[in-house]
XYZ file of C-alpha atoms in Angstrom:
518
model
C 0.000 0.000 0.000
C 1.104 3.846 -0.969
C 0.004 5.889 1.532
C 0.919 9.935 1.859
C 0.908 11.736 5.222
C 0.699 15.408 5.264
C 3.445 15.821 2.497
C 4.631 19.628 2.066
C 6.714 20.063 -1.647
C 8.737 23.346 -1.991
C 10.892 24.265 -4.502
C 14.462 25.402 -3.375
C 15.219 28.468 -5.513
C 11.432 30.376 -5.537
C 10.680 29.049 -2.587
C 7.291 28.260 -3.951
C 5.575 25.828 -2.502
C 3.676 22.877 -4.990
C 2.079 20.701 -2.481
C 0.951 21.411 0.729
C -0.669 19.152 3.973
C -1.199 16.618 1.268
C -2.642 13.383 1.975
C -3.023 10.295 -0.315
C -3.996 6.500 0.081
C -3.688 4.410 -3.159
C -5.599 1.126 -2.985
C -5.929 -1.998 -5.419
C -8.256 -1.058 -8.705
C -7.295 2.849 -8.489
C -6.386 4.594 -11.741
C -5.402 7.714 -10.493
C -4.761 10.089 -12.945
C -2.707 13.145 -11.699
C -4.159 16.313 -13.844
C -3.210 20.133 -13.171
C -0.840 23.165 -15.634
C 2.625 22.505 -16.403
C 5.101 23.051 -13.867
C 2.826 22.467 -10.642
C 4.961 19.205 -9.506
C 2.882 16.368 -11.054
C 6.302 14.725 -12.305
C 7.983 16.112 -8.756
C 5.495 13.863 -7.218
C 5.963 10.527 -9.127
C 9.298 11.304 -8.882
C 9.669 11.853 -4.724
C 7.182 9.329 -4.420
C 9.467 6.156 -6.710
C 12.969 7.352 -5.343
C 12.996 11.115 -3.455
C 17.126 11.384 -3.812
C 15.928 12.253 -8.012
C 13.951 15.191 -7.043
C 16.006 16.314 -3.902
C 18.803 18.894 -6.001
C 15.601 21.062 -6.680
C 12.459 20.437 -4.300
C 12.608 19.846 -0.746
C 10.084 18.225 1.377
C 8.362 17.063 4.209
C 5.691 14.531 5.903
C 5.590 11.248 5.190
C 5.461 8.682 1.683
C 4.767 5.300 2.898
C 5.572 2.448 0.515
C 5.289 -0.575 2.739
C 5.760 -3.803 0.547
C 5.506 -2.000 -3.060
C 7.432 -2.623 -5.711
C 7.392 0.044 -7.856
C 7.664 0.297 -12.102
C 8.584 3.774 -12.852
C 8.271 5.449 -16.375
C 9.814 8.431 -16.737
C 8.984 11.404 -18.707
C 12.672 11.539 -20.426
C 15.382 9.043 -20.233
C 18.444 9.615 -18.839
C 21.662 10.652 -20.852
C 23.463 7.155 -19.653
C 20.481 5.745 -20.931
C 20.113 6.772 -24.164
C 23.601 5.121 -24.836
C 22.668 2.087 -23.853
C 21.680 -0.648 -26.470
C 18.376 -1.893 -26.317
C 19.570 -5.514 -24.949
C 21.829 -3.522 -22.635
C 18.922 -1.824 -21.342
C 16.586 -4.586 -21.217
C 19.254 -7.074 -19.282
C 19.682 -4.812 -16.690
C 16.468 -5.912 -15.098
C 16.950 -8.072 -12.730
C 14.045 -10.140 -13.794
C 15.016 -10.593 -17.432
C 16.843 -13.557 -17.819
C 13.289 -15.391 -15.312
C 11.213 -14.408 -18.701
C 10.606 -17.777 -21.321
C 10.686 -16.912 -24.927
C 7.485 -17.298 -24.989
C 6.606 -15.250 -22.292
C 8.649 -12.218 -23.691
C 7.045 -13.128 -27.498
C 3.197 -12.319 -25.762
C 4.894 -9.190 -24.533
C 6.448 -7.784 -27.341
C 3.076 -8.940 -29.176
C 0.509 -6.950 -26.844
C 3.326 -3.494 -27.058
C 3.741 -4.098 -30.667
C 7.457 -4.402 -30.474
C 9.253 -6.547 -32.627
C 10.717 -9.928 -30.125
C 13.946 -9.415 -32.615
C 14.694 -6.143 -31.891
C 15.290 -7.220 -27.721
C 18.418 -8.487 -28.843
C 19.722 -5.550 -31.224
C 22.301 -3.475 -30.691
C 20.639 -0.433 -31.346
C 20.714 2.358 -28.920
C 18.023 4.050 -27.291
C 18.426 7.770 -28.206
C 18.303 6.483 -31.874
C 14.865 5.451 -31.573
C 11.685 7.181 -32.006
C 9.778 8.649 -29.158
C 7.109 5.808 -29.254
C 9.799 3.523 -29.803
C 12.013 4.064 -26.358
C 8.372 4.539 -24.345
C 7.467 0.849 -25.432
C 11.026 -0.112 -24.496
C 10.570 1.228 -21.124
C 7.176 -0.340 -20.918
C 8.750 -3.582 -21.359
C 11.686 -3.349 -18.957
C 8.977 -2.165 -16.375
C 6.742 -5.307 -16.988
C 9.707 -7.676 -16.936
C 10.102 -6.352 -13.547
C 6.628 -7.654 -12.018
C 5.898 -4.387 -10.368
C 3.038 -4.109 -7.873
C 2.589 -0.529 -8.356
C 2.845 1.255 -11.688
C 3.945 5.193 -11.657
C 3.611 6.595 -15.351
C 4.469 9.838 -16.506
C 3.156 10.539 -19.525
C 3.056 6.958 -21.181
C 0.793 7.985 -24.042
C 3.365 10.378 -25.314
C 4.621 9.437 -28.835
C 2.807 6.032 -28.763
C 0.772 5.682 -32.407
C -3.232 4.718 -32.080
C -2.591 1.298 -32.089
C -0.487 1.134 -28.893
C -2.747 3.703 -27.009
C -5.595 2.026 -27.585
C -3.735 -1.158 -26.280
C -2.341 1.605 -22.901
C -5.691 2.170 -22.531
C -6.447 -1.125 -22.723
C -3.820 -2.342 -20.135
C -4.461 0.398 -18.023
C -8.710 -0.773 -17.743
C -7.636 -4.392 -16.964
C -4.466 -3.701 -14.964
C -5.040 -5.391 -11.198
C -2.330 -3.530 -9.907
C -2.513 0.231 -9.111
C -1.723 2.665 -11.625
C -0.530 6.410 -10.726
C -0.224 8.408 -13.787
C 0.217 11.642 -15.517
C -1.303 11.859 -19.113
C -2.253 14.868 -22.099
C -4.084 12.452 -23.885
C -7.646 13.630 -22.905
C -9.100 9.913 -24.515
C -6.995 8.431 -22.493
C -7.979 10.241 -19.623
C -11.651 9.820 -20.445
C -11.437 5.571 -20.868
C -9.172 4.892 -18.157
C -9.576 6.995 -14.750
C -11.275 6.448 -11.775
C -9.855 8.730 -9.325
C -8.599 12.400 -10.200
C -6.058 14.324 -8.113
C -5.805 17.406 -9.239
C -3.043 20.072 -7.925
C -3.205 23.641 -9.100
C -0.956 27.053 -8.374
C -3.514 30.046 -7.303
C -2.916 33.213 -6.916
C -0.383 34.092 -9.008
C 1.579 30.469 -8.164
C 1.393 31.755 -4.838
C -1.005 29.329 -3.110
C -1.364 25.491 -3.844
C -4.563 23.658 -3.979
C -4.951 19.686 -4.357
C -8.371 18.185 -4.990
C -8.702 14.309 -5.184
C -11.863 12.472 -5.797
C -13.507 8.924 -6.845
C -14.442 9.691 -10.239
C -13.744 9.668 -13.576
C -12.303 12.140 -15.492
C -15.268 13.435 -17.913
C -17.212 13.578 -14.469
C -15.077 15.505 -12.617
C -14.118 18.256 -15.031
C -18.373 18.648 -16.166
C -18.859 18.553 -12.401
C -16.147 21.012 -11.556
C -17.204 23.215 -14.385
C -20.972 23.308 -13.206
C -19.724 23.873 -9.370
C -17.746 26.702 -10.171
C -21.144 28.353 -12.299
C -23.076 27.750 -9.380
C -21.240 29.083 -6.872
C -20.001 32.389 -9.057
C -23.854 33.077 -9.455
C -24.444 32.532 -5.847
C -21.658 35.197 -5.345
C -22.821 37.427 -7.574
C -26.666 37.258 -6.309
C -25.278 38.134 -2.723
C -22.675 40.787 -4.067
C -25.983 42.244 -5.963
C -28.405 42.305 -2.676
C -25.224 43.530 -0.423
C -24.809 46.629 -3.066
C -28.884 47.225 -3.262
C -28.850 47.099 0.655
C -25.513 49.602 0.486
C -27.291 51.948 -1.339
C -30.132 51.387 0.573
C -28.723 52.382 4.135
C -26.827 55.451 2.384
C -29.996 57.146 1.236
C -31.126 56.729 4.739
C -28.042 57.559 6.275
C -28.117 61.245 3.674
C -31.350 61.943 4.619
C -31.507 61.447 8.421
C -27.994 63.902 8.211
C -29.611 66.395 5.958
C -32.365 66.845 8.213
C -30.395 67.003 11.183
C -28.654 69.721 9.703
C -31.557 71.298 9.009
C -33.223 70.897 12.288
C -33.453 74.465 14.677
C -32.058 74.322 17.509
C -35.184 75.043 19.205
C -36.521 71.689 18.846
C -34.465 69.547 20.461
C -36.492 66.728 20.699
C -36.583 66.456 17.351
C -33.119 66.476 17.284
C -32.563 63.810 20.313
C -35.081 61.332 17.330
C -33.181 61.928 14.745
C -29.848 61.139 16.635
C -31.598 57.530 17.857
C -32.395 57.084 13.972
C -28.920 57.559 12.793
C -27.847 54.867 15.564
C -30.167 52.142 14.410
C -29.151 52.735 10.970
C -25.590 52.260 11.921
C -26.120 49.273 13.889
C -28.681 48.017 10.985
C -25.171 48.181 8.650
C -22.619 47.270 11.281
C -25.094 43.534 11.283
C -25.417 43.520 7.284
C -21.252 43.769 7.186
C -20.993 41.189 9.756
C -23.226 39.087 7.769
C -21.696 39.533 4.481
C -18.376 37.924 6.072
C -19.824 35.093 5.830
C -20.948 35.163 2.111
C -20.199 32.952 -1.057
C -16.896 33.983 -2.466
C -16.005 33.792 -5.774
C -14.760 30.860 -7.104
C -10.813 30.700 -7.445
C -9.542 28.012 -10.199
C -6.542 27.952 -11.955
C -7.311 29.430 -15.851
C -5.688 27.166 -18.635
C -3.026 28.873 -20.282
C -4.540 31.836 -22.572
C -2.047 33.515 -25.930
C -3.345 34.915 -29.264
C -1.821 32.809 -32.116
C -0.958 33.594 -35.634
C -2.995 36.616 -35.664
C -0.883 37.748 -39.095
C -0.227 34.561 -40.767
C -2.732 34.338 -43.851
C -1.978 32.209 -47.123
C -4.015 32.632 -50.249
C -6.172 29.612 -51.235
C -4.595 29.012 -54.624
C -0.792 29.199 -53.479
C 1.086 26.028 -53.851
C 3.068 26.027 -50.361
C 4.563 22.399 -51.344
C 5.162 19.800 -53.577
C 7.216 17.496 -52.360
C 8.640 14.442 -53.951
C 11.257 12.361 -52.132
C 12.203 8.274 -53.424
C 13.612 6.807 -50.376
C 12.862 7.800 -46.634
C 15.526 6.153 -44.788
C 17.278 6.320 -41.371
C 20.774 4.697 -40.229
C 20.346 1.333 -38.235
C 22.653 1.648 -35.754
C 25.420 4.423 -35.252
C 28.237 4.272 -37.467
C 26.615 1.868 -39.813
C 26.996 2.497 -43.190
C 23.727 0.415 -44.273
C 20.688 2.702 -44.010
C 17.546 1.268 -43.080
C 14.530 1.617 -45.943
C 11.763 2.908 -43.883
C 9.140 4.339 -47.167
C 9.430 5.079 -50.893
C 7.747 6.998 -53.200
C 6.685 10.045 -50.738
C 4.773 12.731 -52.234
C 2.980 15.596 -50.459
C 1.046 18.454 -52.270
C -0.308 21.303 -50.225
C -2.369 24.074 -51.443
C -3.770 27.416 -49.377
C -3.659 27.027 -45.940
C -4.636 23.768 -45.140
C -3.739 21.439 -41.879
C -2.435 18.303 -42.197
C -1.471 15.784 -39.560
C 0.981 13.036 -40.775
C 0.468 9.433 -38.682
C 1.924 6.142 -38.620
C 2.973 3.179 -36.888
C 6.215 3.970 -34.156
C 9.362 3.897 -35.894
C 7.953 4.459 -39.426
C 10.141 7.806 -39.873
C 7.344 10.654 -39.534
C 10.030 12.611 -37.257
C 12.966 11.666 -40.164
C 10.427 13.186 -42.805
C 8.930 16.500 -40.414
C 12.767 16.790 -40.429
C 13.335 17.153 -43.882
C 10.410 18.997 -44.499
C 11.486 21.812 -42.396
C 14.934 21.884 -43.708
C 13.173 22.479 -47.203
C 10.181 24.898 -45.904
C 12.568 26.737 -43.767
C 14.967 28.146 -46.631
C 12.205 28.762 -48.781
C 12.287 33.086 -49.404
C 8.558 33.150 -50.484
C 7.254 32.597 -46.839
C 8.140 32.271 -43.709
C 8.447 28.955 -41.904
C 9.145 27.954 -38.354
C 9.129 24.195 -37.050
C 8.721 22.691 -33.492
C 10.893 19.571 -33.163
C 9.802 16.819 -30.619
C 12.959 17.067 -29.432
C 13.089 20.727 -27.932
C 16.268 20.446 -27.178
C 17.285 20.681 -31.097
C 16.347 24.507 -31.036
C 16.181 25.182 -27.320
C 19.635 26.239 -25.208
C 18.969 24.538 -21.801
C 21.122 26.925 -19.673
C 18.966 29.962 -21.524
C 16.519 31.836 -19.645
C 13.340 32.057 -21.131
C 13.140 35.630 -21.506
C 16.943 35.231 -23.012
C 15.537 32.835 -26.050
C 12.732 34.594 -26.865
C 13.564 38.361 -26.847
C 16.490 39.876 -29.016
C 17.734 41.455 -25.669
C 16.208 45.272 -26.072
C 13.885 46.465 -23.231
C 10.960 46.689 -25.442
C 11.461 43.066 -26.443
C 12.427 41.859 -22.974
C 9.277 43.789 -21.655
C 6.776 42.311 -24.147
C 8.194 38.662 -23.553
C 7.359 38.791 -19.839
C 3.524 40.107 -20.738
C 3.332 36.762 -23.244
C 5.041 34.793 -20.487
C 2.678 35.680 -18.083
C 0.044 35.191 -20.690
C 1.211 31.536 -20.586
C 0.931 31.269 -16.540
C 4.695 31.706 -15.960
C 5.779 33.291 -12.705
C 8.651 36.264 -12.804
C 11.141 33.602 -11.454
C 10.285 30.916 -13.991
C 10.941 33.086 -16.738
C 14.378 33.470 -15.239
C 15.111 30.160 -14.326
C 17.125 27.999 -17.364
C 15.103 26.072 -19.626
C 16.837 22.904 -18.109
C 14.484 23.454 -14.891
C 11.796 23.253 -16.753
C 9.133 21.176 -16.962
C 8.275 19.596 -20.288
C 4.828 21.244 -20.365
C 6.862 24.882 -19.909
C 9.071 24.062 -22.213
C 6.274 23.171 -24.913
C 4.831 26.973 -24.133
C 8.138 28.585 -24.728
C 8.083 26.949 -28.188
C 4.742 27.608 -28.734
C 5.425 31.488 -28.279
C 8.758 31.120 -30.510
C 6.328 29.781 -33.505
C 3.681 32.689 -32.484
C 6.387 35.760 -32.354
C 7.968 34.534 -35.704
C 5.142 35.357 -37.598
C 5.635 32.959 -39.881
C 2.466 31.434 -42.362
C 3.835 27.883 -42.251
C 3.919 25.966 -39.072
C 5.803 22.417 -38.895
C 4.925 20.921 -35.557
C 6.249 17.323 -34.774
C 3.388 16.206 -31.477
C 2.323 19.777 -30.692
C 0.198 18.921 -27.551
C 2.477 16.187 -26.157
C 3.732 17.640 -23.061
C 0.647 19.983 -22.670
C -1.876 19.564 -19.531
C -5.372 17.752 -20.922
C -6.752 21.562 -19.324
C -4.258 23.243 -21.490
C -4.848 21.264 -24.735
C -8.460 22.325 -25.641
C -6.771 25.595 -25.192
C -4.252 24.801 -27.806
C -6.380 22.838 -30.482
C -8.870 26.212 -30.668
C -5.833 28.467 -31.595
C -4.604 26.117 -34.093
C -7.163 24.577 -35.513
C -8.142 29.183 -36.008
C -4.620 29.563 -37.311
C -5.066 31.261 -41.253
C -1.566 29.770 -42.419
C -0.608 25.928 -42.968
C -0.150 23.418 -40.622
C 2.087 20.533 -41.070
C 2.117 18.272 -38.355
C 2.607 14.501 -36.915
C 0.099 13.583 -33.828
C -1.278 11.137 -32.548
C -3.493 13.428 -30.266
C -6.699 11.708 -31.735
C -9.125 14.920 -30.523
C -5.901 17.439 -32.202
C -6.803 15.176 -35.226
C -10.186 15.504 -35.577
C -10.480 19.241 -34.365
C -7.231 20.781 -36.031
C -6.349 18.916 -39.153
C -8.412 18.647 -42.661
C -6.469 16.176 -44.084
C -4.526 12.531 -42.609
C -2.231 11.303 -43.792
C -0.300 7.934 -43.029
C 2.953 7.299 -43.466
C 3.395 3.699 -44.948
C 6.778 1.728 -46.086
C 4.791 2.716 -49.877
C 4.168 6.445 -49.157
C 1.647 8.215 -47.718
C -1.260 7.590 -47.670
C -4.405 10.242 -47.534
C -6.983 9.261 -44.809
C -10.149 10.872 -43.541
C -9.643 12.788 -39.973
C -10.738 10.452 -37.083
């Protein structure tokens, strides 16, 4: 059993504290998924609760994380530099459990992650793969292990359909407790029965943690309609406190005015209207002790809020590509000088501003073509271009601020990247800290804003929402799926598909191939 005793997170260099007084117990048949912005400390949490000494150089913490008897399988949301030079056999051998496993046993693994049995053996290393490709790695390892708690941070990320539907799967049936942080709003929505949810308010000033027994489409209708009923409850009270205000003033003016108007030779008169003026005060000094106790306003931590692409417009008849490319291929292993064939005969046509969404099986080479895509688009003089890798750490300096990456270092420009920061729900000391403290979620903002302050018409975004908060991605599909220019993408965010993109296409080892959006 997990359990959580008054557990206090705060983060050494703001000081700001993520969780406070919180208090968890984890129980057989819970899939709890752990919702809330980027940068609140979901990931701080998995990671303080697997093994704290990973989280200690930047968080500090206290009360109590119970793990009596667990055994826990950790995913990670990135691996580890040491790990991405490992081979894939190297990786997988390290578990202690590995060499236990019959052939057969590993063959009905590999079979329900769609991962090739072969490829345990290869030596192919793991920052070679593609994203989906490492994340079903990892997913075996963790299996191999028998774990009897599973702590997941962000295992949908870079899977294609067919292995989220087969997460979601394993999550529904999975006896063992599950702890996880997910985008994928589906996923979400088929998979959890418990919600905690841990939001910044205030300015990031004051932390709030809600955790309930229900699933997720529940909670977030139910929050929704809570919050409407309680902010017209306020306002109905605020409205009756102001009628009543104005109310004991237009007593209060007229009982003056005719004391002041009063001779003195009446003062008995004078001696009523004094008594009047004290039961109106006392009449008010009840009403403001009354309204003390009223309904406040509801406080809730907005999604993140930025006007996108406001000047990118492409006319419908402009060709913006036509792209022909033979062979799509990728090197097998480093050094080798035998590429691997992944597709043939690609062609892509794109005309006026349309947005397309590339998918495909893990490993098919949809990153290997976004790449070469963008190295076309981007030299191109007749528009302007800008690409988000899935990588961020292809365009993004990790020991740069921020503030430093996006501005070109004048006031003005420094000045209008904090507004858009704050826009995006970043406190002044976040946009200070470097990019490598981070979360993944912040770090998908700051790119976000690079593609939106380079006014470019063509956008080239490999997984846009893929380290976005499930609050924060509704957010994001509106603004693209509103953006005027083209979108060239690879998801598979299956509500991004079906609310951003016109056109699907798949990539196949014979080309693409144009589906309908899903």
């Amino acid at each position: 059993m997990l359990q959580i005793k008054h557990l206090t997170i705060r983060h050494k260099k703001d000081y700001r504290i993520l969780l406070e007084n919180f208090n968890l117990c984890i129980n057989p048949g819970d899939k709890c998924a752990l919702i809330g912005e980027e940068g609140n400390g979901k990931s701080t949490l998995l990671k303080l609760i697997y093994a704290p000494d990973i989280a200690e150089n930047y968080v500090e913490y206290e009360g109590e994380i119970l793990r009596t008897g667990e055994r826990f399988g950790y995913l990670p949301q990135e691996l580890t530099d040491d790990r991405r030079k490992s081979t894939i056999y190297e990786y997988l051998t390290a578990a202690d459990r590995f060499y236990d496993q019959s052939p057969r046993e590993l063959a009905q693994l590999c079979t329900k992650i769609g991962f090739p049995m072969e490829r345990l053996y290869s030596e192919e290393l793991l920052g070679v793969l593609s994203g989906g490709e490492k994340i079903k790695v990892q997913l075996i390892r963790m299996l191999i292990e028998e774990p009897t708690m599973l702590l997941l941070d962000e295992p949908s990320n870079d899977l294609d359909i067919e292995t989220l539907v087969w997460l979601e799967r394993f999550i529904q049936n999975c006896e063992i407790p599950v702890l996880y942080i997910s985008h994928d709003e589906t996923l979400l929505e088929r998979t959890a029965n418990r919600i905690i949810h841990i939001e910044q308010l205030r300015r990031k000033t004051t932390p709030r943690c809600t955790v309930v027994y229900t699933d997720y489409q529940s909670y977030i209708a139910d929050r929704s309609l809570q919050f409407e009923k309680q902010e017209q409850e306020a306002k109905n009270e605020r409205r009756a406190y102001d009628k009543q205000q104005e109310k004991f003033r237009r007593i209060q003016q007229k009982v003056e005015h005719q004391q002041n108007a009063i001779s003195r030779q009446n003062p008995h008169g004078a001696a009523l209207l004094k008594k009047t003026m004290h039961r109106v005060k006392a009449y008010e000094a009840r009403f403001e002790k009354e309204f003390e106790n009223m309904t406040e306003m509801p406080e809730y931590e907005e999604a993140m809020f930025t006007k996108f692409g406001s000047q990118a417009s492409i006319p419908n008849g402009k060709v913006v590509l036509d792209f022909t490319l033979d062979t799509l291929s990728v090197p097998t292993s480093e050094g080798s000088q035998e590429p691997m064939i992944l597709s043939h005969d690609i062609h892509l046509f794109i005309q006026g501003s349309e947005h397309i969404c590339i998918t495909g099986k893990n490993g098919c080479g949809k990153t290997t073509l976004m790449r070469i895509l963008a190295k076309e688009l981007l030299q191109r003089a007749d528009l302007k271009a800008a690409y988000m890798p899935q990588n961020y750490e292809e365009l993004l300096d990790m020991e740069q601020t921020p503030v430093e990456f996006l501005s070109d270092g004048s006031k003005e420009s420094i000045s209008m990247m904090r507004t858009y920061l704050g826009s995006m729900k970043f406190t002044a000391d976040e946009m200070m800290h470097p990019m490598r403290e981070l979360s993944g979620g912040q770090k998908a903002k700051i790119m976000l804003l690079y593609l939106d302050t380079s006014g470019c018409d063509v956008l080239l975004l490999d997984e846009p929402s893929r380290n976005f908060s499930p609050l924060s991605t509704p957010v994001i599909r509106r603004m693209l799926a509103d953006y005027q220019g083209v979108i060239i993408s690879v998801s598979h965010d299956r509500k991004y598909i079906a609310e951003v993109c016109d056109k699907v296409y798949e990539l196949t080892a014979e080309g693409l191939v144009i589906s309908s959006p899903s």
